[in-house]
mmCIF file of C-alpha atoms in Angstrom:
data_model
loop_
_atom_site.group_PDB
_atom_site.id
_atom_site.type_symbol
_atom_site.label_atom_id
_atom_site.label_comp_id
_atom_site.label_asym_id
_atom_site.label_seq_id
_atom_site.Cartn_x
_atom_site.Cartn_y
_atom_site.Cartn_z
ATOM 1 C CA UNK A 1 -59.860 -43.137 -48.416
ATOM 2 C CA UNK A 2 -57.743 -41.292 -45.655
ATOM 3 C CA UNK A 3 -56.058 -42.979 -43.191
ATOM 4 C CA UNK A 4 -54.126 -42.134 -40.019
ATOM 5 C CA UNK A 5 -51.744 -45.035 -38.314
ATOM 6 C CA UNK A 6 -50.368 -44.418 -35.047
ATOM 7 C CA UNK A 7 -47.393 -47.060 -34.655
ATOM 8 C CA UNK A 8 -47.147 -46.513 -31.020
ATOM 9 C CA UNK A 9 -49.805 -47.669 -28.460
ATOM 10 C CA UNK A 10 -47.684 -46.587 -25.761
ATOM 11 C CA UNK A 11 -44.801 -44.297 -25.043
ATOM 12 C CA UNK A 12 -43.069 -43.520 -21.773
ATOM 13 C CA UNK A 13 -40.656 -40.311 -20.665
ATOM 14 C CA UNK A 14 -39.424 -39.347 -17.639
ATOM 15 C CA UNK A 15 -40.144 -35.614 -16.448
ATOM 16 C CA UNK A 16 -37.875 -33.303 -18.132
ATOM 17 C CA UNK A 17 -37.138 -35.026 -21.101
ATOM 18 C CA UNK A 18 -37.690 -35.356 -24.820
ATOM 19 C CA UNK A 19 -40.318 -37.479 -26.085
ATOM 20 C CA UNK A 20 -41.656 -38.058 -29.966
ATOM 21 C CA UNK A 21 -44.596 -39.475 -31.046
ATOM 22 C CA UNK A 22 -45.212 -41.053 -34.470
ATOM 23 C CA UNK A 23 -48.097 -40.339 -36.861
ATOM 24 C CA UNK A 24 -48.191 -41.428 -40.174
ATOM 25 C CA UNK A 25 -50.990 -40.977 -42.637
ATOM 26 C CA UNK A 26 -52.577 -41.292 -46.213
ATOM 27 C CA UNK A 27 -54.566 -39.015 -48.105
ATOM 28 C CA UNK A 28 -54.710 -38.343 -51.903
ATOM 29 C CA UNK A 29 -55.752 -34.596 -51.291
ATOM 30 C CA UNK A 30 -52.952 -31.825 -52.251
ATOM 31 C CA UNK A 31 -54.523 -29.759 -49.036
ATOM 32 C CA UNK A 32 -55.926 -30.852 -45.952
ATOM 33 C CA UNK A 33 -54.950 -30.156 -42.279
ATOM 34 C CA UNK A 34 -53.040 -32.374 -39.451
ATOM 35 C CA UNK A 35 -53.682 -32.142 -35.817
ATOM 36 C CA UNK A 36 -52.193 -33.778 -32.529
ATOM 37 C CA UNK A 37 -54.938 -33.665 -29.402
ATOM 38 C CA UNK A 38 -54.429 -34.598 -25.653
ATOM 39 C CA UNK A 39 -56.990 -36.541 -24.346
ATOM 40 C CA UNK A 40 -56.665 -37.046 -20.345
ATOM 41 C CA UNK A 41 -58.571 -39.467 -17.701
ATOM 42 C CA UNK A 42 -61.363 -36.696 -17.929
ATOM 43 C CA UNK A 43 -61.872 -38.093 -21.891
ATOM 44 C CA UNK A 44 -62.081 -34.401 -22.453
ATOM 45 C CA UNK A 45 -60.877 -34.039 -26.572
ATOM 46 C CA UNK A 46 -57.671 -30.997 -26.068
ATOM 47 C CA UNK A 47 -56.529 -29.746 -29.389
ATOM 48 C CA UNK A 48 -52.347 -29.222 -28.723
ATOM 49 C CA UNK A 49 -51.056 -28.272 -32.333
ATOM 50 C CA UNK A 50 -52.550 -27.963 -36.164
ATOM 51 C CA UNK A 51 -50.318 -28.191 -39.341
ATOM 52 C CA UNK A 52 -51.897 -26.686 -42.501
ATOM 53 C CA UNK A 53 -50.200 -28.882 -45.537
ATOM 54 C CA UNK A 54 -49.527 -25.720 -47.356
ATOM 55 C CA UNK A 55 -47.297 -24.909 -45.256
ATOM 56 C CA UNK A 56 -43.573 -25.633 -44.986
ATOM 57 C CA UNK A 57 -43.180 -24.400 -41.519
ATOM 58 C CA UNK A 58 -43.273 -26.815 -38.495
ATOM 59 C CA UNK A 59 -46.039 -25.827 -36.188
ATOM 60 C CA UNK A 60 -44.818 -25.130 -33.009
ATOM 61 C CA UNK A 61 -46.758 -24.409 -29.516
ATOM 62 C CA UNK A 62 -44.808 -23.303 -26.288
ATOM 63 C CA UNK A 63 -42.880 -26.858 -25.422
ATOM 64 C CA UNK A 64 -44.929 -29.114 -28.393
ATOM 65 C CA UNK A 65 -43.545 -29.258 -31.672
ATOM 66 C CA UNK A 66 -43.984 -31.158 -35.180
ATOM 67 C CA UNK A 67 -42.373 -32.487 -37.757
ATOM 68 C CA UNK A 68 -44.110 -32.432 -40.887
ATOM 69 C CA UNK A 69 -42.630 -34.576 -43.881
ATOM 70 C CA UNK A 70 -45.437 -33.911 -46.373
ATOM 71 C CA UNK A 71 -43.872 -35.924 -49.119
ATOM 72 C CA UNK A 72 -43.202 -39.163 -46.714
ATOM 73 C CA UNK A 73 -46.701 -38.601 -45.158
ATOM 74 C CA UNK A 74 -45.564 -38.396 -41.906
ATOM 75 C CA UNK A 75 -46.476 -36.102 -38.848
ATOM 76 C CA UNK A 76 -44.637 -36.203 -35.575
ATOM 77 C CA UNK A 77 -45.282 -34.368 -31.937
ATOM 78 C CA UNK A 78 -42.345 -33.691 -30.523
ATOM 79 C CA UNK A 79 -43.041 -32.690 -26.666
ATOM 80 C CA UNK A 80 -39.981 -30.897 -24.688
ATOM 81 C CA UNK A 81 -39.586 -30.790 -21.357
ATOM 82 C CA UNK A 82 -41.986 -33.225 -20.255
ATOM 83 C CA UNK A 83 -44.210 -32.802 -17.411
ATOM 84 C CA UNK A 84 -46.354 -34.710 -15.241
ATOM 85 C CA UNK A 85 -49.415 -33.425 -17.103
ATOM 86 C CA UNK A 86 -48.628 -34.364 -20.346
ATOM 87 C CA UNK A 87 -49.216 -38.193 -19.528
ATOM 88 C CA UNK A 88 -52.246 -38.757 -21.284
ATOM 89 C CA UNK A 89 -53.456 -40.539 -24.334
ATOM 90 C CA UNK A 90 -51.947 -38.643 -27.693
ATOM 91 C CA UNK A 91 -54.145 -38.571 -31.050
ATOM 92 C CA UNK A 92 -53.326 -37.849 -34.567
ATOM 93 C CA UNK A 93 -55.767 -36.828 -36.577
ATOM 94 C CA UNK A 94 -56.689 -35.585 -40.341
ATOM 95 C CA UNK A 95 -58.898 -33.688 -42.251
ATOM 96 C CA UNK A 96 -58.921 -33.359 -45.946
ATOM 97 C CA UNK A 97 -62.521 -32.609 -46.870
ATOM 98 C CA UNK A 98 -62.344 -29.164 -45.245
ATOM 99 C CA UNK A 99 -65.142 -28.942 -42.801
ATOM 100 C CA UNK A 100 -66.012 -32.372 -42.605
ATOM 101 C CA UNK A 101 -65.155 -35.450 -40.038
ATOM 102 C CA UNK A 102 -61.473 -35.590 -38.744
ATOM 103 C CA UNK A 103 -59.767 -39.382 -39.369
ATOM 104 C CA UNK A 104 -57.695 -40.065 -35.548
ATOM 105 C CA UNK A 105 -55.231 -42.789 -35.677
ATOM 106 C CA UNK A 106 -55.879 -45.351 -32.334
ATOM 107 C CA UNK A 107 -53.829 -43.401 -30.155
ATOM 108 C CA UNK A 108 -50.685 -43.309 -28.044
ATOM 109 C CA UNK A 109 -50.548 -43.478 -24.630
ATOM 110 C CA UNK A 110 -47.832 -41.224 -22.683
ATOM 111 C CA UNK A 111 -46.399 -42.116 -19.191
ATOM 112 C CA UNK A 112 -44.603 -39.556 -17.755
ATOM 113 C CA UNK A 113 -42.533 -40.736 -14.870
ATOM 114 C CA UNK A 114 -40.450 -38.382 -12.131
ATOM 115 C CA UNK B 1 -66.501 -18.350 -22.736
ATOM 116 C CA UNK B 2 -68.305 -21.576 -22.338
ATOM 117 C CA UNK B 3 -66.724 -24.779 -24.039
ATOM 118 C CA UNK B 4 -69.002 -27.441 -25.606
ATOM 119 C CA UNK B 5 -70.961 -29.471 -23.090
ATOM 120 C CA UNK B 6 -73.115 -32.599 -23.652
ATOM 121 C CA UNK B 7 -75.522 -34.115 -20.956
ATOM 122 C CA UNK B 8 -75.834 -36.619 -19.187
ATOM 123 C CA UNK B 9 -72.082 -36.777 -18.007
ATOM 124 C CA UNK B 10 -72.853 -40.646 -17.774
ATOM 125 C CA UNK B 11 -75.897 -43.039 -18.698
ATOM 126 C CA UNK B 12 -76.364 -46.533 -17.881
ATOM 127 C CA UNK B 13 -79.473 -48.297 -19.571
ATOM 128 C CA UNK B 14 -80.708 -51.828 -19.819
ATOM 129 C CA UNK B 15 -80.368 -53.310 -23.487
ATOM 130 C CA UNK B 16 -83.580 -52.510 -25.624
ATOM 131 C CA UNK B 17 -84.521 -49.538 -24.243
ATOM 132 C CA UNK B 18 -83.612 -45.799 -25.805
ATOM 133 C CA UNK B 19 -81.550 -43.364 -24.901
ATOM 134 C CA UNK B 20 -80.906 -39.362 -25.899
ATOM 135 C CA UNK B 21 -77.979 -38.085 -25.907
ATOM 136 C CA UNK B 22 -77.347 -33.802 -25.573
ATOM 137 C CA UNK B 23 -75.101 -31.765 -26.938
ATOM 138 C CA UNK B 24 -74.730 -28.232 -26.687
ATOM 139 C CA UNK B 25 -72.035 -26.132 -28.840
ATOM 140 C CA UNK B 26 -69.954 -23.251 -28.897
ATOM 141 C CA UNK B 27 -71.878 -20.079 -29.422
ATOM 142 C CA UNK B 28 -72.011 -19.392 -33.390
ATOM 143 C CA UNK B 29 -70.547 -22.284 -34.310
ATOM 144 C CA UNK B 30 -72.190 -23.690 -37.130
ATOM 145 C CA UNK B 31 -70.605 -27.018 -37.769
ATOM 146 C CA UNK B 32 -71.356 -30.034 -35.468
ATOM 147 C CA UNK B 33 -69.954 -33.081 -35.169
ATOM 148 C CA UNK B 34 -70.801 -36.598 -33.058
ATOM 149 C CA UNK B 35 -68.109 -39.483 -32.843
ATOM 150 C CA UNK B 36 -68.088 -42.425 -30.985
ATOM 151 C CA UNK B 37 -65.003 -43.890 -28.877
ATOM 152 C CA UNK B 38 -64.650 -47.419 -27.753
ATOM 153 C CA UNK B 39 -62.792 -48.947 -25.065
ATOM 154 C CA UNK B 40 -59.038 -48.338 -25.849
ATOM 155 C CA UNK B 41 -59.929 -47.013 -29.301
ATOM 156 C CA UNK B 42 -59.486 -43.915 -31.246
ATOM 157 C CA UNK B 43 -62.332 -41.719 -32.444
ATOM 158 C CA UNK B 44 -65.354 -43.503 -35.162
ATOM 159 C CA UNK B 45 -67.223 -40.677 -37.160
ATOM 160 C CA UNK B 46 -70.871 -40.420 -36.712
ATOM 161 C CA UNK B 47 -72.195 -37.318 -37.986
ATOM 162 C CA UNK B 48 -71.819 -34.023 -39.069
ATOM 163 C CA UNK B 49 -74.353 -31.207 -39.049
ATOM 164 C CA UNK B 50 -73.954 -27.549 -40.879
ATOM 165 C CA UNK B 51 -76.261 -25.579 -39.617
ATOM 166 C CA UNK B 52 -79.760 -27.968 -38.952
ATOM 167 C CA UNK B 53 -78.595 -30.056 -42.076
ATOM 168 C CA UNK B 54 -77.002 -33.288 -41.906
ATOM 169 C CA UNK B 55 -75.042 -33.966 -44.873
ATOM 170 C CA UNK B 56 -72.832 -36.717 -44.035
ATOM 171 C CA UNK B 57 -75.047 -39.432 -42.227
ATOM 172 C CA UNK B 58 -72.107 -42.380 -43.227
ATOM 173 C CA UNK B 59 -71.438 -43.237 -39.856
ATOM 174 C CA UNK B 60 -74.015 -44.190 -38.469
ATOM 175 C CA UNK B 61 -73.402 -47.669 -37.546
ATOM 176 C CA UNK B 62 -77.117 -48.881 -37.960
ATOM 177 C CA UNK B 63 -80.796 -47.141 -38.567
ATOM 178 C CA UNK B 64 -81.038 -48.092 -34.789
ATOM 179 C CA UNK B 65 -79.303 -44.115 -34.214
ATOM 180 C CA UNK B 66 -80.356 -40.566 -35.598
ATOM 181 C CA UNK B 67 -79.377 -37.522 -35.175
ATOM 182 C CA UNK B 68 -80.676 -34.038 -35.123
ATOM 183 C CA UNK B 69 -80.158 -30.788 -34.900
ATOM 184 C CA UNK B 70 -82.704 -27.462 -34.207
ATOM 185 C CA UNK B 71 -82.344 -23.879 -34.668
ATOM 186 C CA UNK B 72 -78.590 -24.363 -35.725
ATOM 187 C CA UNK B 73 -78.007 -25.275 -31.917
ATOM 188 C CA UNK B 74 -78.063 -27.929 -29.487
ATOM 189 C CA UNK B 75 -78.367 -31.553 -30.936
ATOM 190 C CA UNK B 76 -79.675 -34.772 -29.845
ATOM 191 C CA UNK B 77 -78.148 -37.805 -30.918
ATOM 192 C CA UNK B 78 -81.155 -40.658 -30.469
ATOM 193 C CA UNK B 79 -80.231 -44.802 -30.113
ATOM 194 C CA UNK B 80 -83.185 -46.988 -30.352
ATOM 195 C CA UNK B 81 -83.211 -50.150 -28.750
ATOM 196 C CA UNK B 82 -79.975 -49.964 -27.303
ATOM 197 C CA UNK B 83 -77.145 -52.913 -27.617
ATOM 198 C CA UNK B 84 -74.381 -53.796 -25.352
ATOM 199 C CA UNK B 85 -72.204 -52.689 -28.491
ATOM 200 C CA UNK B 86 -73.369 -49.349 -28.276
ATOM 201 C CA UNK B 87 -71.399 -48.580 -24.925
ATOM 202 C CA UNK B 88 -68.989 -45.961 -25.405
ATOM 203 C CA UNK B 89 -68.201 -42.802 -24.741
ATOM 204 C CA UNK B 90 -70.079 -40.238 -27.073
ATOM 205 C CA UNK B 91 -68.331 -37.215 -28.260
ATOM 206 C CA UNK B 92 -69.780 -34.127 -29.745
ATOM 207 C CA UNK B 93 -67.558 -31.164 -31.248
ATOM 208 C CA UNK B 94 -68.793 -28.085 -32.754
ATOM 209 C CA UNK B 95 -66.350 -26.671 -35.203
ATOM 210 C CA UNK B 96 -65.034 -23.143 -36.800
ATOM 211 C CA UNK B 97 -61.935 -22.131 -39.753
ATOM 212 C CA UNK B 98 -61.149 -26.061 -39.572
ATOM 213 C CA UNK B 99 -60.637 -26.542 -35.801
ATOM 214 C CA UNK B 100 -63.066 -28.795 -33.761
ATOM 215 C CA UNK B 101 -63.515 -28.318 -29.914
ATOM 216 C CA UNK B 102 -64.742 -31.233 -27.881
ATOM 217 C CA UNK B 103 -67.292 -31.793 -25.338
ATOM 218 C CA UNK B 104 -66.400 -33.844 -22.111
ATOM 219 C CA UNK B 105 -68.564 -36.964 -23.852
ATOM 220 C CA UNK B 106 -71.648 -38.729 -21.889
ATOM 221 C CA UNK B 107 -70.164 -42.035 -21.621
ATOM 222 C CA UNK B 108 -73.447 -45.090 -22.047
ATOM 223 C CA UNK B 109 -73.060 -48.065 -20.896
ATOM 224 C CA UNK B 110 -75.771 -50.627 -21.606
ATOM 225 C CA UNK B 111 -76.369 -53.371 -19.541
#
């Protein structure tokens, strides 16, 4: 079974700062893929990063950022320079059965404050 | 180019009646997916199409929904005698190389 744990229900950051979320998951595939998405008030689903496990690399996107610890399982979202609209709820999600349903963790919520 | 969108935006029904649920994809996309969200929670698999074909029907909480698909297109996800359990918002992504991009959700709330 894959899992995906989100330890954090709710983060806060004020503008300009650093912020890191937590994701940690379980999966007994050797490849799958790891994704953060934004999901605002509008409940509209925005994908912000992807990790492919195969790679060693940290994905990174303009101010977003991961961590990727493949052998501790874990998968982080770093977000730089916070803005305003980042606050939103953050999800962590999985797929190892290439093509098939992603596994999201319960989500974080982000408060970004001036 | 134009994202996913489902229809209605928002549906309120009283309990026992049936509702249908739209969702349109991304142009060419041959993968479609439908997930529930809860109140607060994260994202519950449904079901996943490839092409009109439905090979992974797990999620479906109870023989109360279906699901289809036609002409590798739009798809209607069907609940039958509708609960006050089954509000929620209803997402539908159609997918491509491993990425899935989401629809806006019709959120049902039953009554």
């Amino acid at each position: 079974a894959q899992t995906v744990t989100q330890s954090q229900p709710e983060m806060s950051v004020q503008e300009a700062e650093t912020v890191t979320l937590s994701c940690t998951y379980d999966t007994s595939e050797s490849d799958y893929y790891l994704f953060w998405y934004k999901q605002p008030p509008s409940r509209q689903m925005i994908l912000v990063i992807r990790q492919e496990a195969y790679k060693q690399q940290n994905a990174t996107e303009n101010r977003f950022s991961v961590n990727f610890q493949k052998a501790a399982k874990s998968f982080s979202l770093k977000i730089s320079d916070s803005q305003l609209g980042d606050a939103a709820m953050y999800f962590c999600a999985l797929d190892s059965n290439s093509g098939y349903a992603l596994n999201f963790g319960k989500g974080t919520s982000l408060l970004v404050t001036p | 180019g134009a994202g996913v969108s489902q229809s209605p935006s928002n549906k309120v029904t009283e309990k026992g009646k049936d509702v249908e649920l739209r969702c349109d994809p991304i142009s060419g996309h041959t993968a479609l997916y439908w997930y529930r969200q809860s109140l607060g929670q994260g994202l519950e698999f449904l079901i996943y199409f490839q092409g009109n074909s439905a090979p992974d029907k797990s999620g479906l909480p109870s023989d109360r929904f279906s699901a289809e698909r036609t002409g590798g297109s739009v798809s209607t996800l069907t609940i039958q005698r509708t609960q006050q359990e089954d509000s929620a918002v209803y997402l539908c992504a159609s997918g491509v190389d491993n990425e899935q991009f989401f629809g806006p959700g019709t959120r049902l709330t039953v009554l």
